[in-house]
Amino acid sequence: MDRKSLTGLALIGLIMFVWLQFMSPEKKLLQSPEAVKTEQTNPQALSSPVAAAPSADTFGVFATAAGGREQLVKVDNDLFRATLSSKGATLKSLVLKKHLNGERKPFDLVSNTRNGALSLLFLTREGKKIDTRDLYFSTVTLDSVRAISGKQSYAVRYHLDIAPAQAIDITYLFSGDSYKVGYDVKLTGFASELAGNEYQLQWDGGLGYSEKDRKDESQSVLAGAYLGGSLVKLDAAKENETYREEQSGEAKWVAVRNKYFVAALIPSRRTEGIHLDGKRTAGNEFENYTAALKMGVPSTGTVSDDKFSLYLGPLDYNIVKAQNAGLEKIMDFGWDWLTRPFAEFIILPVFSWMNTFVSNYGLIIIIFAFLIKLVTYPLSMASTKSMKKMSALQPVLKELQEKYKDNPAKLQSELGRIYKEAGVNPIGGCLPVVLQMPLLFAMFYVFRSSIELRQHSFLWAKDLSVPDSILDFGFSIPMYGNHVAVFPILMAVTVFIQQKITPTTQSNDQMKVMMYMFPAMMLLFFNNMPAGLGLYYLMFNIFSVAQQFYINKTTTAADMPNVTLTAPSSGGSRKKSKGAAKK
């Protein structure tokens, strides 16, 4: 390789390195969510002192726009109060009205309230990395505070002149009764002015945490994108590690979510790709994410006009699905091929339907548990009857095992004959239970993440989305936790009763131990689960116990199998099963 080729490769490598450094979203200082404050409507605070313009070395032709006075505009609709800043034409705060945080105080979705969450990021041909949050826009909006409601709408427009025939226009369009905000970007005179002919629209700074249990909430926090028909997820789970995902292609959306809320950027035209970035600092449960859409800018023509939708609100399945962008994919319902269909097409629709005539979610859960028990009744009945028949056959089976203990082939043959004659299947008792498992798993995912249960009380439970704790220890017991929840205790009792009255084919010591071990395991597992989930399984068990009592009461000797101990072909005497005379 000659000297020119080596020089060329070195230059290409240097350009690629600089390109990657400049086009990666800027890492902002992590701001603790405790520092998030609810904004106050104070006219004196709606403007700030004039900032001096930085040098052209940093911003190039944008240097003039990097100095100015910040002006705030507040938009108040039925669902939230948004604060916009002329410094960056960005969103600095969005306080939800119908959802409070874990301490029942106003909750701000924007974590990075100092710099704002939204910005455009690009690299100029001069090699200057520009984040529009460093630039001061002008606005033609005269209102500093504007309230809208119902079907009303309101637009906040920002304009930035860069050079003759070169400008940036950003427009927010609010609706009176929607979490969806229109977001338009108009670039004039930028053809062939941007490196790579593209820019990024990014949400930077993660999403504010809403729950008291930050450790539990951090397990649900992530950045995601829907790209090429599949979900891309980025979870910065480990401390002090930087996570990054960058892919090319057409994206339907990028988003950052916490346990119950989401901020999503939804484009109206084809994207060039996505960029996700995440990091978690040591000793802090907060995970800081950046989610960006890459948008191409035509190299010809004078104007590039892009339209986006912002969804800033709760992870309510019906609302996010109504965005018609597949945003509901970011909700965690377990396995896509097994539990998700149960959650999306059975559990949630029935749950929503019941909510149209029952407002108390505790009652909804009880009714829902009854409906599920009703639907699974045939399976449960078949399982229980199969278990009773197998239990009734145990004396015969033990006699056979003793008789043919030296002849395994004959033993298997006789067992098969007796099962056939009795009309039972050895796995008939567990198969119906296995068939119910996808539904029960789906219930687990829905109740664990459903915002409908959040901050709704029932009986002693103040919030069905968190454990129904009645006593805090002040310290933690391994596997159990630091509190006493009531629903798991009652559930464990019902599990024990159900096992006690359910016929079993085993009577050894191991099974006796399991009769106590299984309720204890359920108690440990559910003590830190949401009260709604504990209530559901408690009621499901109560209905199961009632069903078992009914079956035990109504089963007669005629329902039990009548079999012979020896094969008819052997010519031996027939002997009626001992179990046939038992209920």
XYZ file of C-alpha atoms in Angstrom:
583
model
C 0.000 0.000 0.000
C 1.504 3.305 -1.034
C 1.858 6.402 1.083
C -1.160 8.143 -0.475
C -3.401 5.165 0.289
C -2.251 5.041 3.893
C -2.831 8.768 4.243
C -6.281 8.409 2.723
C -7.251 5.564 5.058
C -5.974 7.524 8.033
C -8.037 10.524 7.029
C -11.116 8.361 6.490
C -10.611 6.816 9.923
C -10.203 10.245 11.466
C -13.354 11.505 9.762
C -15.311 8.462 10.918
C -14.068 8.935 14.453
C -15.011 12.607 14.504
C -18.328 11.814 12.850
C -19.239 9.247 15.480
C -18.178 11.574 18.275
C -20.193 14.468 16.971
C -23.314 12.603 15.929
C -23.675 10.737 19.225
C -26.226 12.472 21.470
C -24.537 14.620 24.052
C -24.303 13.164 27.554
C -25.916 15.476 30.005
C -25.165 15.572 33.684
C -27.453 13.226 35.541
C -30.000 15.114 37.530
C -31.473 13.417 40.532
C -35.255 13.105 40.294
C -35.414 14.532 43.813
C -34.342 17.809 42.247
C -37.415 17.836 39.996
C -39.693 20.622 41.133
C -43.215 21.461 40.233
C -43.170 24.634 38.222
C -44.956 27.664 39.609
C -46.996 30.087 37.603
C -44.915 33.158 38.330
C -44.815 35.830 35.642
C -41.513 37.143 37.079
C -39.905 33.810 36.296
C -40.975 33.719 32.671
C -37.867 35.489 31.444
C -34.204 35.375 32.380
C -31.188 37.683 32.006
C -29.640 37.980 28.579
C -26.884 35.406 28.043
C -23.711 36.470 26.247
C -23.108 34.953 22.818
C -20.317 32.326 22.802
C -17.535 32.487 20.267
C -17.788 31.347 16.679
C -15.222 28.640 17.417
C -17.904 26.604 19.165
C -21.009 27.337 17.139
C -19.780 28.618 13.758
C -22.557 30.443 11.960
C -24.867 29.690 14.911
C -22.746 31.801 17.319
C -25.089 34.786 17.135
C -28.075 32.600 18.085
C -26.224 31.183 21.092
C -26.826 34.332 23.130
C -30.096 35.866 24.186
C -32.887 35.898 26.764
C -34.898 32.831 27.720
C -38.662 33.164 27.689
C -41.065 30.564 29.018
C -44.529 29.728 27.770
C -46.915 27.629 29.824
C -49.725 25.650 28.203
C -52.385 24.217 30.456
C -54.855 21.618 29.112
C -57.193 19.089 30.725
C -54.435 16.526 31.289
C -51.152 18.332 31.913
C -49.330 21.636 32.304
C -46.426 22.065 29.879
C -43.609 24.614 30.109
C -41.756 25.513 26.927
C -38.558 27.515 26.634
C -37.348 29.787 23.849
C -33.820 28.596 24.708
C -33.807 25.577 22.467
C -37.537 25.695 21.672
C -37.624 22.779 24.079
C -39.962 21.200 26.619
C -38.729 21.973 30.132
C -41.567 20.552 32.161
C -44.738 18.495 31.779
C -46.703 18.010 34.980
C -49.546 15.496 34.775
C -52.873 16.433 36.344
C -54.615 13.065 36.677
C -51.602 11.112 37.906
C -49.611 11.963 41.041
C -46.286 10.485 42.082
C -45.858 7.867 44.817
C -46.066 10.551 47.500
C -49.319 11.861 46.015
C -47.642 15.059 44.772
C -47.614 16.553 41.241
C -45.427 14.506 38.944
C -43.164 15.947 36.209
C -42.332 13.634 33.306
C -39.324 15.740 32.290
C -36.310 14.847 34.371
C -33.885 17.268 32.729
C -35.746 20.450 33.707
C -32.594 22.571 33.469
C -31.881 22.005 29.788
C -35.174 20.590 28.605
C -35.921 17.233 27.023
C -36.378 17.868 23.300
C -33.839 19.118 20.796
C -32.457 18.813 17.304
C -28.886 17.562 17.007
C -26.735 17.814 13.873
C -23.208 18.309 12.565
C -22.514 21.161 10.177
C -20.195 20.997 7.197
C -17.857 23.177 9.236
C -17.584 20.377 11.791
C -19.643 22.133 14.484
C -21.875 19.954 16.628
C -25.117 21.831 17.221
C -27.689 21.025 19.909
C -30.585 23.443 19.499
C -30.963 23.651 23.294
C -27.927 25.963 23.160
C -29.684 28.389 20.792
C -32.188 31.151 21.547
C -35.294 31.134 19.378
C -37.778 33.914 18.954
C -41.479 33.315 19.290
C -44.483 35.074 17.860
C -46.608 33.732 20.698
C -47.752 36.647 22.846
C -49.182 34.581 25.693
C -46.934 33.534 28.552
C -49.672 31.333 30.027
C -52.478 29.795 28.012
C -55.216 27.412 29.160
C -57.159 25.261 26.709
C -59.791 22.584 27.196
C -61.848 19.974 25.362
C -61.556 20.270 21.594
C -59.620 23.532 21.698
C -56.104 23.643 20.292
C -53.178 25.994 20.664
C -49.924 26.382 18.737
C -46.611 27.668 20.095
C -44.238 28.674 17.275
C -40.498 29.254 17.489
C -38.286 30.768 14.795
C -34.514 31.055 14.473
C -32.718 32.998 11.722
C -29.250 31.624 11.076
C -28.225 33.467 7.944
C -29.964 35.022 4.962
C -32.377 32.386 3.593
C -31.420 29.952 6.368
C -33.730 29.370 9.357
C -35.204 26.814 11.751
C -38.918 26.798 12.647
C -40.384 24.594 15.370
C -44.097 24.432 16.155
C -45.873 22.701 19.045
C -49.580 22.010 18.599
C -51.487 21.233 21.809
C -55.007 19.826 22.124
C -57.288 20.516 25.051
C -57.999 16.882 25.966
C -55.094 14.814 24.654
C -51.652 13.613 25.738
C -50.615 13.828 22.077
C -48.720 16.954 20.999
C -47.983 17.859 17.391
C -44.338 18.769 16.738
C -43.276 20.257 13.386
C -39.711 20.938 12.264
C -39.028 23.168 9.261
C -35.456 23.606 8.073
C -34.943 26.302 5.440
C -31.714 26.592 3.474
C -30.077 23.482 4.989
C -29.702 21.471 1.773
C -26.126 20.174 1.657
C -25.347 22.163 4.816
C -25.533 19.231 7.254
C -22.910 16.513 7.466
C -24.425 13.276 6.261
C -27.525 15.207 5.195
C -29.327 14.256 8.363
C -30.299 15.492 11.807
C -31.567 13.822 14.944
C -34.705 14.600 16.931
C -33.976 13.439 20.457
C -35.536 13.039 23.881
C -32.694 13.481 26.335
C -32.497 13.060 30.121
C -34.631 9.975 30.647
C -38.008 10.096 32.329
C -38.771 11.151 35.896
C -39.499 8.318 38.336
C -43.029 8.203 39.689
C -43.027 5.498 42.387
C -41.748 5.309 45.979
C -39.980 2.004 45.395
C -37.288 3.251 43.034
C -35.542 -0.120 42.920
C -38.695 -1.854 41.748
C -39.446 0.908 39.247
C -35.928 0.808 37.806
C -36.635 -2.746 36.639
C -39.311 -1.395 34.285
C -37.351 1.619 32.980
C -35.888 1.408 29.481
C -35.495 3.090 26.110
C -37.051 1.439 23.090
C -37.793 1.721 19.410
C -40.067 -0.028 16.951
C -37.893 -0.605 13.892
C -38.510 -2.817 10.890
C -41.492 -4.517 12.523
C -39.662 -5.533 15.682
C -39.090 -4.025 19.110
C -35.620 -2.789 20.063
C -35.056 -2.402 23.819
C -32.165 -0.860 25.716
C -31.948 -1.509 29.457
C -29.087 0.154 31.339
C -29.310 -2.284 34.220
C -25.692 -2.312 35.395
C -24.029 0.589 37.152
C -21.340 2.659 35.455
C -21.772 0.957 32.089
C -22.745 2.832 28.954
C -25.317 1.112 26.774
C -25.791 2.109 23.144
C -27.932 0.858 20.291
C -27.763 2.369 16.810
C -29.613 0.922 13.833
C -30.554 2.059 10.340
C -33.999 1.734 8.846
C -37.568 2.928 9.133
C -38.710 3.395 12.704
C -42.306 3.792 13.836
C -41.243 5.415 17.088
C -38.584 5.799 19.754
C -39.497 6.142 23.404
C -38.336 6.265 27.002
C -40.562 4.666 29.630
C -40.692 4.148 33.374
C -43.068 1.766 35.148
C -46.318 3.559 34.272
C -45.499 6.444 31.874
C -43.855 6.997 28.512
C -42.442 9.767 26.319
C -42.517 8.767 22.636
C -41.422 10.471 19.402
C -43.495 9.315 16.426
C -42.440 10.406 12.890
C -44.848 10.873 10.009
C -42.359 9.886 7.292
C -39.546 7.404 6.776
C -36.612 7.702 9.151
C -32.972 6.908 8.485
C -32.589 5.032 11.755
C -32.569 5.265 15.536
C -30.097 5.936 18.301
C -30.607 4.794 21.900
C -28.238 5.590 24.725
C -28.441 4.699 28.424
C -26.403 4.858 31.583
C -26.897 4.303 35.301
C -24.542 5.874 37.807
C -23.310 4.001 40.874
C -25.471 4.286 43.964
C -28.454 5.655 42.068
C -31.447 3.710 40.796
C -32.143 6.375 38.181
C -31.371 5.321 34.591
C -30.612 8.159 32.201
C -31.667 7.541 28.597
C -31.534 9.311 25.261
C -33.805 8.192 22.426
C -33.362 9.751 18.993
C -34.817 9.497 15.486
C -32.447 10.025 12.551
C -34.075 12.113 9.815
C -32.673 12.660 6.331
C -32.504 16.130 4.767
C -32.734 16.313 0.947
C -29.572 17.621 -0.652
C -31.694 19.588 -3.105
C -34.518 22.008 -2.453
C -34.678 24.830 0.021
C -37.124 23.547 2.636
C -37.300 20.326 4.671
C -40.609 20.080 6.535
C -41.066 17.176 8.985
C -44.033 16.449 11.196
C -43.897 14.377 14.376
C -46.261 13.403 17.154
C -45.202 13.390 20.776
C -47.030 11.104 23.184
C -46.333 12.199 26.750
C -48.527 10.383 29.229
C -49.603 7.182 30.977
C -48.963 3.657 29.715
C -52.668 3.024 29.395
C -53.078 0.271 26.791
C -56.148 1.733 25.105
C -54.668 5.244 24.896
C -51.251 4.260 23.550
C -52.799 1.854 21.054
C -55.016 4.673 19.788
C -51.851 6.476 18.606
C -51.870 3.948 15.696
C -48.098 3.589 15.740
C -47.691 0.260 17.533
C -46.658 2.118 20.685
C -48.414 -0.527 22.812
C -45.501 -2.857 21.943
C -43.444 -1.121 24.622
C -45.744 -2.530 27.322
C -44.440 -5.683 28.973
C -46.948 -8.535 28.823
C -44.441 -11.367 28.979
C -43.813 -13.738 26.091
C -45.077 -12.415 22.757
C -45.954 -15.905 21.521
C -47.757 -17.075 24.663
C -48.931 -14.618 27.322
C -49.201 -11.390 25.298
C -52.232 -12.526 23.211
C -54.072 -13.459 26.417
C -53.284 -10.038 27.883
C -54.152 -7.967 24.799
C -57.171 -9.807 23.466
C -58.816 -11.298 26.536
C -57.792 -9.810 29.869
C -57.512 -6.095 29.053
C -60.702 -5.871 26.925
C -62.759 -7.603 29.641
C -61.145 -5.434 32.290
C -62.005 -2.245 30.341
C -65.537 -3.435 29.697
C -66.192 -4.029 33.385
C -64.805 -0.601 34.211
C -67.652 0.931 32.202
C -70.151 -0.065 34.912
C -67.989 -0.759 38.002
C -65.739 2.041 39.191
C -64.085 0.277 42.154
C -61.080 -1.680 40.917
C -61.089 -3.986 43.942
C -64.578 -5.138 42.996
C -63.500 -5.427 39.368
C -60.689 -7.772 40.397
C -63.091 -9.930 42.426
C -65.574 -10.133 39.548
C -62.744 -10.841 37.151
C -61.423 -13.680 39.340
C -64.933 -15.155 39.411
C -65.227 -14.921 35.605
C -61.856 -16.594 35.136
C -62.867 -19.354 37.535
C -66.131 -19.720 35.594
C -64.300 -19.978 32.259
C -61.779 -22.471 33.606
C -64.414 -24.427 35.539
C -64.663 -27.294 33.003
C -60.886 -27.716 33.039
C -60.741 -27.557 36.831
C -63.643 -29.995 37.133
C -61.964 -32.470 34.767
C -58.702 -32.126 36.684
C -60.338 -32.688 40.056
C -62.383 -35.677 38.936
C -59.315 -37.229 37.365
C -57.433 -36.758 40.637
C -60.261 -38.353 42.613
C -60.360 -41.359 40.309
C -56.596 -41.756 40.504
C -56.815 -41.516 44.274
C -59.523 -44.201 44.354
C -57.315 -46.493 42.257
C -54.322 -46.258 44.589
C -55.095 -49.480 46.564
C -55.410 -51.426 43.316
C -52.243 -49.913 41.883
C -50.251 -50.694 45.039
C -51.461 -54.274 44.957
C -50.424 -54.568 41.331
C -46.981 -53.114 42.004
C -46.463 -55.650 44.767
C -47.742 -58.527 42.666
C -45.606 -57.757 39.588
C -42.570 -56.189 41.234
C -40.332 -58.717 39.469
C -42.057 -58.360 36.107
C -41.975 -54.703 34.947
C -43.365 -55.512 31.502
C -46.393 -57.235 32.987
C -46.839 -54.407 35.479
C -46.947 -51.805 32.710
C -49.383 -53.905 30.729
C -51.717 -54.274 33.712
C -51.478 -50.562 34.573
C -52.434 -49.644 31.027
C -55.403 -51.992 31.146
C -56.620 -50.647 34.464
C -56.292 -47.009 33.360
C -58.295 -47.839 30.245
C -60.920 -49.791 32.154
C -61.256 -47.011 34.760
C -61.402 -44.306 32.092
C -58.579 -42.228 33.575
C -55.333 -40.775 32.278
C -52.337 -40.560 34.638
C -51.631 -37.013 33.414
C -55.299 -36.097 33.269
C -55.041 -34.360 36.634
C -52.285 -31.942 35.675
C -53.047 -31.354 31.977
C -56.013 -29.002 32.586
C -53.867 -27.031 35.028
C -51.075 -26.759 32.439
C -53.567 -25.452 29.876
C -54.543 -22.671 32.299
C -50.967 -21.575 32.929
C -50.649 -19.091 29.987
C -53.748 -17.273 31.208
C -52.486 -17.167 34.790
C -49.050 -15.942 33.674
C -50.702 -13.245 31.554
C -52.703 -12.174 34.590
C -49.457 -11.841 36.498
C -47.991 -9.470 33.882
C -51.140 -7.381 33.479
C -51.724 -6.845 37.184
C -48.064 -6.097 37.837
C -47.894 -3.306 35.240
C -51.469 -2.079 34.866
C -51.768 1.659 35.525
C -55.509 1.189 36.106
C -54.753 -0.192 39.578
C -52.300 2.566 40.465
C -53.361 4.636 43.507
C -56.777 2.970 43.750
C -57.662 1.722 47.225
C -59.681 -1.305 48.372
C -60.371 -2.311 51.961
C -57.094 -1.804 53.885
C -55.007 -1.557 50.708
C -54.349 2.123 49.961
C -52.891 1.396 46.535
C -53.619 -1.791 44.575
C -50.438 -1.356 42.519
C -48.124 -1.789 45.549
C -48.087 -4.322 48.434
C -50.909 -3.921 51.000
C -48.458 -3.395 53.823
C -49.888 -2.936 57.357
C -46.578 -3.081 59.245
C -43.089 -1.928 58.284
C -40.230 -3.587 60.163
C -37.624 -0.933 59.468
C -35.308 -3.737 58.369
C -35.471 -6.410 55.714
C -35.920 -10.169 56.196
C -34.277 -12.195 53.420
C -36.786 -13.390 50.800
C -39.732 -11.922 52.759
C -39.033 -8.187 52.708
C -39.395 -5.329 55.171
C -43.145 -5.359 55.722
C -46.207 -7.495 56.407
C -48.811 -7.623 53.648
C -52.233 -9.096 54.409
C -53.456 -10.466 51.072
C -50.465 -12.850 50.708
C -51.134 -14.272 54.210
C -54.793 -14.908 53.416
C -53.797 -16.356 50.058
C -51.347 -18.775 51.689
C -54.115 -19.944 54.046
C -56.461 -20.642 51.153
C -53.702 -22.510 49.301
C -53.225 -24.751 52.354
C -56.977 -25.415 52.659
C -57.253 -26.165 48.972
C -54.426 -28.699 49.178
C -55.970 -30.262 52.281
C -59.322 -30.983 50.634
C -57.998 -31.911 47.193
C -57.526 -35.657 46.608
C -53.977 -36.709 45.866
C -52.327 -39.806 44.465
C -49.372 -39.425 46.834
C -49.328 -39.932 50.584
C -45.624 -40.070 51.364
C -43.753 -37.757 53.711
C -42.490 -35.557 50.899
C -46.036 -34.691 49.920
C -46.888 -33.856 53.521
C -43.938 -31.484 53.650
C -45.011 -29.876 50.366
C -48.446 -29.213 51.838
C -46.774 -26.703 54.153
C -43.912 -25.671 51.909
C -46.021 -24.573 48.967
C -48.185 -22.046 50.902
C -45.023 -20.731 52.570
C -43.371 -20.229 49.159
C -46.459 -18.423 47.854
C -46.392 -16.156 50.916
C -42.750 -15.241 50.339
C -43.284 -14.685 46.620
C -46.384 -12.497 46.894
C -45.406 -10.417 49.923
C -43.675 -7.872 47.670
C -46.143 -8.105 44.799
C -48.902 -5.536 44.077
C -51.974 -5.832 46.292
C -54.166 -6.213 43.190
C -52.297 -9.367 42.218
C -52.586 -10.760 45.761
C -56.304 -9.952 45.841
C -56.854 -11.688 42.514
C -55.128 -14.927 43.541
C -56.817 -14.836 46.970
C -60.260 -14.658 45.374
C -59.346 -17.236 42.732
C -58.299 -19.637 45.530
C -61.482 -18.968 47.516
C -63.570 -19.843 44.469
C -61.393 -22.929 43.909
C -61.941 -24.071 47.517
C -65.692 -23.607 47.115
C -65.569 -25.612 43.906
C -63.596 -28.384 45.591
C -66.116 -28.586 48.445
C -68.903 -28.874 45.890
C -67.148 -31.644 43.966
C -66.355 -33.576 47.117
C -69.964 -33.221 48.250
C -71.581 -34.312 45.007
C -69.232 -37.113 43.916
C -70.766 -40.545 44.534
C -69.507 -44.103 44.368
C -71.052 -44.390 40.918
C -68.583 -41.799 39.684
C -65.624 -43.870 40.828
C -63.899 -46.431 38.569
C -64.759 -50.130 38.777
C -61.818 -52.262 37.695
C -60.545 -55.827 38.003
C -57.197 -56.618 39.543
C -56.288 -59.375 37.106
C -56.633 -59.451 33.354
C -59.773 -61.180 32.028
C -57.661 -63.373 29.746
C -55.729 -64.852 32.694
C -58.791 -66.732 33.845
C -58.191 -65.575 37.392
C -60.901 -64.400 39.664
C -62.172 -60.837 39.353
C -61.753 -58.517 42.256
C -63.510 -55.190 42.630
C -61.373 -52.199 43.308
C -61.245 -51.059 46.898
C -61.422 -47.542 45.717
C -64.626 -48.196 43.838
C -66.529 -48.238 47.093
C -65.118 -44.946 48.219
C -66.133 -41.467 47.384
